[in-house]
CSV table of C-alpha atoms in Angstrom, one decimal:
chain,number,residue,atom,x,y,z
Q,1,LEU,CA,-24.8,13.5,-41.8
Q,2,CYS,CA,-26.9,10.6,-40.7
Q,3,LEU,CA,-24.6,7.9,-42.2
Q,4,ASP,CA,-21.6,9.4,-40.6
Q,5,ILE,CA,-23.5,9.3,-37.0
Q,6,ALA,CA,-24.6,5.6,-37.8
Q,7,ARG,CA,-20.8,5.0,-38.5
Q,8,ARG,CA,-19.6,6.7,-35.5
Q,9,ALA,CA,-22.2,4.7,-33.4
Q,10,LYS,CA,-21.0,1.5,-34.7
Q,11,ALA,CA,-17.4,1.9,-33.9
Q,12,ALA,CA,-18.4,3.4,-30.3
Q,13,SER,CA,-20.5,0.3,-29.8
Q,14,ALA,CA,-17.5,-2.0,-30.6
Q,15,ASP,CA,-15.0,0.3,-28.4
Q,16,LEU,CA,-18.0,-0.2,-25.3
Q,17,ALA,CA,-18.5,-3.8,-25.9
Q,18,ALA,CA,-14.8,-4.4,-25.0
Q,19,VAL,CA,-15.3,-2.4,-21.7
Q,20,ARG,CA,-16.0,-4.6,-18.5
Q,21,THR,CA,-19.4,-4.7,-17.2
Q,22,ALA,CA,-18.2,-3.5,-13.8
Q,23,GLU,CA,-17.0,-0.2,-15.6
Q,24,LYS,CA,-20.1,0.2,-17.6
Q,25,ASN,CA,-22.0,-0.1,-14.5
Q,26,ALA,CA,-20.0,2.3,-12.7
Q,27,TRP,CA,-20.5,5.0,-15.4
Q,28,LEU,CA,-24.2,4.5,-15.4
Q,29,LEU,CA,-24.5,4.8,-11.9
Q,30,ALA,CA,-22.6,7.6,-11.5
Q,31,ALA,CA,-24.4,9.3,-14.6
Q,32,ALA,CA,-27.6,8.7,-12.8
Q,33,ASP,CA,-26.4,10.3,-9.6
Q,34,ARG,CA,-24.7,13.1,-11.4
Q,35,LEU,CA,-28.1,13.6,-13.4
Q,36,MET,CA,-30.2,14.4,-10.3
Q,37,ARG,CA,-27.4,16.3,-8.6
Q,38,GLU,CA,-27.2,18.6,-11.3
Q,39,ALA,CA,-31.0,18.7,-11.8
Q,40,ASP,CA,-31.0,22.6,-11.8
Q,41,ALA,CA,-28.3,23.1,-14.6
Q,42,VAL,CA,-30.3,20.4,-16.5
Q,43,PHE,CA,-33.5,22.2,-16.1
Q,44,ALA,CA,-32.0,25.5,-17.1
Q,45,ALA,CA,-30.4,24.0,-20.3
Q,46,ASN,CA,-33.7,22.5,-21.0
Q,47,THR,CA,-35.6,25.7,-20.7
Q,48,LYS,CA,-33.2,27.2,-23.4
Q,49,ASP,CA,-33.8,24.3,-25.7
Q,50,VAL,CA,-37.7,24.6,-25.3
Q,51,ALA,CA,-37.8,28.1,-25.9
Q,52,ALA,CA,-35.5,27.5,-29.0
Q,53,ALA,CA,-37.9,24.6,-30.2
Q,54,PRO,CA,-40.3,26.4,-32.4
Q,55,GLY,CA,-37.8,28.1,-34.3
Q,56,PHE,CA,-36.7,24.2,-35.3
Q,57,GLY,CA,-40.2,23.6,-36.7
Q,58,LEU,CA,-41.2,21.3,-33.8
Q,59,ASN,CA,-44.7,20.9,-32.9
Q,60,ALA,CA,-46.6,21.3,-29.5
Q,61,ALA,CA,-46.5,17.3,-29.1
Q,62,SER,CA,-42.5,17.1,-30.0
Q,63,ILE,CA,-42.0,20.2,-27.5
Q,64,ASP,CA,-43.9,18.5,-24.9
Q,65,ARG,CA,-41.7,15.4,-25.0
Q,66,LEU,CA,-38.5,17.8,-25.2
Q,67,THR,CA,-39.8,19.5,-22.1
Q,68,LEU,CA,-38.4,18.0,-18.9
Q,69,THR,CA,-40.1,17.7,-15.5
Q,70,PRO,CA,-38.6,16.4,-12.3
Q,71,ALA,CA,-40.5,13.1,-12.8
Q,72,ARG,CA,-39.3,12.7,-16.4
Q,73,LEU,CA,-35.6,13.4,-14.9
Q,74,LYS,CA,-35.9,10.9,-12.2
Q,75,SER,CA,-37.4,8.5,-14.8
Q,76,ALA,CA,-34.1,8.9,-16.8
Q,77,ALA,CA,-31.7,8.4,-13.9
Q,78,ASP,CA,-33.9,5.4,-12.7
Q,79,GLY,CA,-33.5,3.8,-16.6
Q,80,MET,CA,-30.0,4.3,-16.2
Q,81,ARG,CA,-30.0,2.5,-12.7
Q,82,GLN,CA,-32.1,-0.5,-14.3
Q,83,VAL,CA,-29.5,-0.6,-17.2
Q,84,ALA,CA,-27.0,-0.9,-14.8
Q,85,ALA,CA,-28.8,-3.7,-13.2
Q,86,LEU,CA,-28.9,-5.9,-16.4
Q,87,PRO,CA,-26.3,-8.8,-16.7
Q,88,ASP,CA,-24.6,-6.6,-19.2
Q,89,PRO,CA,-25.8,-3.2,-20.2
Q,90,VAL,CA,-24.5,-3.7,-23.8
């Protein structure tokens, strides 16, 4: 499974490298905006994930890292915007 994921990621990175920087930046900025706009839905899904986490053997520290807060969600969106500001995000 991990090897398959690695192969698909490598193939996707080659495809993504062929996309123009302006298109990648537009996607990143749109994704950041949508993440914030859909925050309620993201938090609802995260609540379900966190509730199920102990069943997957996650410890308290892992569950804490999984748990989204408004600050963590904003940080994720800000991170996407920072990547878009780079010369080329890939």
